[in-house]
């Protein structure tokens, strides 16, 4: 639990003082037009957000829940929905956060979700996250069964109702979605953490689709995000600062988005190049209707390509994404 006044301070900071970047005004406008704001790595642009992300209670909570001796922050983001102003319908969007986590799916990690307004899974403000219970334990657990009447069986769904100050915590591998039952301008912050030891490696290659014109590309991709890491490097550094057992002073360095290091790296040309690399990597040349094994999609990592196909992420976008044949992500596109 957080104090309501603390959440109000964060809401004012992120809504009024943290401006949008190309993440929202460029990439999200094209690929995720239902978002009013979709900004990653807010901890590099707001001292208040960084104070909460690095020095607040989340790091210790993550260490306790993950049973970890060392924890690092890997993202602090804001997601604001357009509500009834959205050019696309309000609907569920089942997915796993695995696709946007810069490490192997076997690495222990956790997300804390802080809503800036009261929210539920039903009613006028009915767009809270719904979780498929136990789905973080197996990537094969990504669909719900139909009951004897042919209706969706929601018995294994976790559907929270939240007040301001409540905090949701979930494993990035869990299958989840905003309920889509309400259509309003929901606002939330996500603080994401990973348990780190000497064996933890950075991993965020072009084997992820969608990739390129997606906001998390700017947050993690080598050659775009200013962390200086490549696949296989030890996970760490100022872009992914340690928060537990203590923050490191030498990792508190500036990352500007006007003329700073982040802005120099956020090249439109490089983003488009990466999108092409992702298409070339994920599409199986021998079976172009299937993704390649070891790729990542919204439904999770791809282990058996025969269970997958491709579908356009939004009408007219021209962006094809992998869909599990029994998954729920593409069902609602």
PDB file of N, CA and C in Angstrom, residues 242-280:
ATOM      1  N   UNK A 242      21.204  -0.659  -9.721  1.00  0.00           N
ATOM      2  CA  UNK A 242      20.932  -1.492  -8.549  1.00  0.00           C
ATOM      3  C   UNK A 242      20.052  -0.722  -7.571  1.00  0.00           C
ATOM      4  N   UNK A 243      19.068  -1.402  -7.002  1.00  0.00           N
ATOM      5  CA  UNK A 243      18.185  -0.787  -6.010  1.00  0.00           C
ATOM      6  C   UNK A 243      18.243  -1.506  -4.670  1.00  0.00           C
ATOM      7  N   UNK A 244      18.730  -2.753  -4.698  1.00  0.00           N
ATOM      8  CA  UNK A 244      18.820  -3.542  -3.468  1.00  0.00           C
ATOM      9  C   UNK A 244      20.060  -4.425  -3.544  1.00  0.00           C
ATOM     10  N   UNK A 245      20.875  -4.504  -2.481  1.00  0.00           N
ATOM     11  CA  UNK A 245      20.602  -4.044  -1.109  1.00  0.00           C
ATOM     12  C   UNK A 245      20.715  -2.533  -0.908  1.00  0.00           C
ATOM     13  N   UNK A 246      21.360  -1.849  -1.873  1.00  0.00           N
ATOM     14  CA  UNK A 246      21.428  -0.391  -1.793  1.00  0.00           C
ATOM     15  C   UNK A 246      21.688   0.159  -3.178  1.00  0.00           C
ATOM     16  N   UNK A 247      21.268   1.394  -3.394  1.00  0.00           N
ATOM     17  CA  UNK A 247      21.573   2.066  -4.652  1.00  0.00           C
ATOM     18  C   UNK A 247      23.037   2.452  -4.679  1.00  0.00           C
ATOM     19  N   UNK A 248      23.617   2.489  -5.878  1.00  0.00           N
ATOM     20  CA  UNK A 248      25.025   2.819  -6.052  1.00  0.00           C
ATOM     21  C   UNK A 248      25.150   4.243  -6.582  1.00  0.00           C
ATOM     22  N   UNK A 249      25.894   5.075  -5.874  1.00  0.00           N
ATOM     23  CA  UNK A 249      26.036   6.484  -6.250  1.00  0.00           C
ATOM     24  C   UNK A 249      26.588   6.625  -7.659  1.00  0.00           C
ATOM     25  N   UNK A 250      27.528   5.759  -8.045  1.00  0.00           N
ATOM     26  CA  UNK A 250      28.153   5.888  -9.359  1.00  0.00           C
ATOM     27  C   UNK A 250      27.185   5.559 -10.491  1.00  0.00           C
ATOM     28  N   UNK A 251      26.042   4.973 -10.179  1.00  0.00           N
ATOM     29  CA  UNK A 251      25.060   4.672 -11.216  1.00  0.00           C
ATOM     30  C   UNK A 251      24.006   5.764 -11.367  1.00  0.00           C
ATOM     31  N   UNK A 252      24.099   6.807 -10.584  1.00  0.00           N
ATOM     32  CA  UNK A 252      23.161   7.927 -10.702  1.00  0.00           C
ATOM     33  C   UNK A 252      23.765   8.939 -11.676  1.00  0.00           C
ATOM     34  N   UNK A 253      23.522   8.715 -12.958  1.00  0.00           N
ATOM     35  CA  UNK A 253      24.072   9.560 -14.009  1.00  0.00           C
ATOM     36  C   UNK A 253      22.933  10.074 -14.881  1.00  0.00           C
ATOM     37  N   UNK A 254      23.111  11.247 -15.528  1.00  0.00           N
ATOM     38  CA  UNK A 254      22.016  11.809 -16.337  1.00  0.00           C
ATOM     39  C   UNK A 254      21.880  11.120 -17.693  1.00  0.00           C
ATOM     40  N   UNK A 255      20.634  10.956 -18.121  1.00  0.00           N
ATOM     41  CA  UNK A 255      20.319  10.496 -19.469  1.00  0.00           C
ATOM     42  C   UNK A 255      19.287  11.469 -20.019  1.00  0.00           C
ATOM     43  N   UNK A 256      19.707  12.421 -20.839  1.00  0.00           N
ATOM     44  CA  UNK A 256      18.771  13.414 -21.354  1.00  0.00           C
ATOM     45  C   UNK A 256      17.989  12.881 -22.528  1.00  0.00           C
ATOM     46  N   UNK A 257      16.841  13.483 -22.804  1.00  0.00           N
ATOM     47  CA  UNK A 257      16.075  13.141 -24.001  1.00  0.00           C
ATOM     48  C   UNK A 257      15.974  14.344 -24.943  1.00  0.00           C
ATOM     49  N   UNK A 258      16.589  15.474 -24.563  1.00  0.00           N
ATOM     50  CA  UNK A 258      16.616  16.602 -25.472  1.00  0.00           C
ATOM     51  C   UNK A 258      17.848  16.519 -26.352  1.00  0.00           C
ATOM     52  N   UNK A 259      19.020  16.678 -25.759  1.00  0.00           N
ATOM     53  CA  UNK A 259      20.268  16.562 -26.505  1.00  0.00           C
ATOM     54  C   UNK A 259      21.197  15.557 -25.846  1.00  0.00           C
ATOM     55  N   UNK A 260      20.687  14.800 -24.896  1.00  0.00           N
ATOM     56  CA  UNK A 260      21.530  13.859 -24.158  1.00  0.00           C
ATOM     57  C   UNK A 260      21.752  12.553 -24.880  1.00  0.00           C
ATOM     58  N   UNK A 261      22.359  11.608 -24.172  1.00  0.00           N
ATOM     59  CA  UNK A 261      22.759  10.344 -24.774  1.00  0.00           C
ATOM     60  C   UNK A 261      21.570   9.558 -25.319  1.00  0.00           C
ATOM     61  N   UNK A 262      20.460   9.600 -24.621  1.00  0.00           N
ATOM     62  CA  UNK A 262      19.297   8.837 -25.075  1.00  0.00           C
ATOM     63  C   UNK A 262      18.768   9.376 -26.399  1.00  0.00           C
ATOM     64  N   UNK A 263      18.738  10.708 -26.516  1.00  0.00           N
ATOM     65  CA  UNK A 263      18.200  11.302 -27.738  1.00  0.00           C
ATOM     66  C   UNK A 263      19.071  10.970 -28.942  1.00  0.00           C
ATOM     67  N   UNK A 264      20.376  10.963 -28.768  1.00  0.00           N
ATOM     68  CA  UNK A 264      21.282  10.647 -29.866  1.00  0.00           C
ATOM     69  C   UNK A 264      21.034   9.227 -30.363  1.00  0.00           C
ATOM     70  N   UNK A 265      20.736   8.332 -29.423  1.00  0.00           N
ATOM     71  CA  UNK A 265      20.537   6.928 -29.785  1.00  0.00           C
ATOM     72  C   UNK A 265      19.165   6.674 -30.400  1.00  0.00           C
ATOM     73  N   UNK A 266      18.169   7.522 -30.116  1.00  0.00           N
ATOM     74  CA  UNK A 266      16.814   7.265 -30.586  1.00  0.00           C
ATOM     75  C   UNK A 266      16.678   7.719 -32.045  1.00  0.00           C
ATOM     76  N   UNK A 267      17.280   6.952 -32.923  1.00  0.00           N
ATOM     77  CA  UNK A 267      17.302   7.273 -34.341  1.00  0.00           C
ATOM     78  C   UNK A 267      16.151   6.577 -35.052  1.00  0.00           C
ATOM     79  N   UNK A 268      15.371   7.331 -35.812  1.00  0.00           N
ATOM     80  CA  UNK A 268      14.263   6.758 -36.567  1.00  0.00           C
ATOM     81  C   UNK A 268      14.788   5.745 -37.574  1.00  0.00           C
ATOM     82  N   UNK A 269      15.915   6.070 -38.208  1.00  0.00           N
ATOM     83  CA  UNK A 269      16.486   5.155 -39.194  1.00  0.00           C
ATOM     84  C   UNK A 269      16.860   3.834 -38.543  1.00  0.00           C
ATOM     85  N   UNK A 270      17.489   3.905 -37.340  1.00  0.00           N
ATOM     86  CA  UNK A 270      17.884   2.676 -36.658  1.00  0.00           C
ATOM     87  C   UNK A 270      16.644   1.878 -36.219  1.00  0.00           C
ATOM     88  N   UNK A 271      15.592   2.549 -35.800  1.00  0.00           N
ATOM     89  CA  UNK A 271      14.360   1.859 -35.416  1.00  0.00           C
ATOM     90  C   UNK A 271      13.788   1.091 -36.602  1.00  0.00           C
ATOM     91  N   UNK A 272      13.763   1.713 -37.780  1.00  0.00           N
ATOM     92  CA  UNK A 272      13.246   1.052 -38.971  1.00  0.00           C
ATOM     93  C   UNK A 272      14.145  -0.103 -39.395  1.00  0.00           C
ATOM     94  N   UNK A 273      15.467   0.077 -39.249  1.00  0.00           N
ATOM     95  CA  UNK A 273      16.384  -1.018 -39.550  1.00  0.00           C
ATOM     96  C   UNK A 273      16.127  -2.212 -38.634  1.00  0.00           C
ATOM     97  N   UNK A 274      15.899  -1.921 -37.356  1.00  0.00           N
ATOM     98  CA  UNK A 274      15.648  -2.988 -36.401  1.00  0.00           C
ATOM     99  C   UNK A 274      14.332  -3.701 -36.715  1.00  0.00           C
ATOM    100  N   UNK A 275      13.329  -2.963 -37.155  1.00  0.00           N
ATOM    101  CA  UNK A 275      12.058  -3.580 -37.535  1.00  0.00           C
ATOM    102  C   UNK A 275      12.278  -4.582 -38.660  1.00  0.00           C
ATOM    103  N   UNK A 276      13.109  -4.217 -39.640  1.00  0.00           N
ATOM    104  CA  UNK A 276      13.399  -5.135 -40.733  1.00  0.00           C
ATOM    105  C   UNK A 276      14.193  -6.333 -40.244  1.00  0.00           C
ATOM    106  N   UNK A 277      15.181  -6.090 -39.346  1.00  0.00           N
ATOM    107  CA  UNK A 277      15.952  -7.197 -38.777  1.00  0.00           C
ATOM    108  C   UNK A 277      15.050  -8.164 -38.027  1.00  0.00           C
ATOM    109  N   UNK A 278      14.072  -7.629 -37.303  1.00  0.00           N
ATOM    110  CA  UNK A 278      13.146  -8.478 -36.560  1.00  0.00           C
ATOM    111  C   UNK A 278      12.310  -9.324 -37.510  1.00  0.00           C
ATOM    112  N   UNK A 279      11.797  -8.709 -38.576  1.00  0.00           N
ATOM    113  CA  UNK A 279      11.026  -9.459 -39.566  1.00  0.00           C
ATOM    114  C   UNK A 279      11.875 -10.579 -40.168  1.00  0.00           C
ATOM    115  N   UNK A 280      13.118 -10.261 -40.531  1.00  0.00           N
ATOM    116  CA  UNK A 280      13.995 -11.251 -41.151  1.00  0.00           C
ATOM    117  C   UNK A 280      14.360 -12.361 -40.176  1.00  0.00           C
TER     118      UNK A 280
END
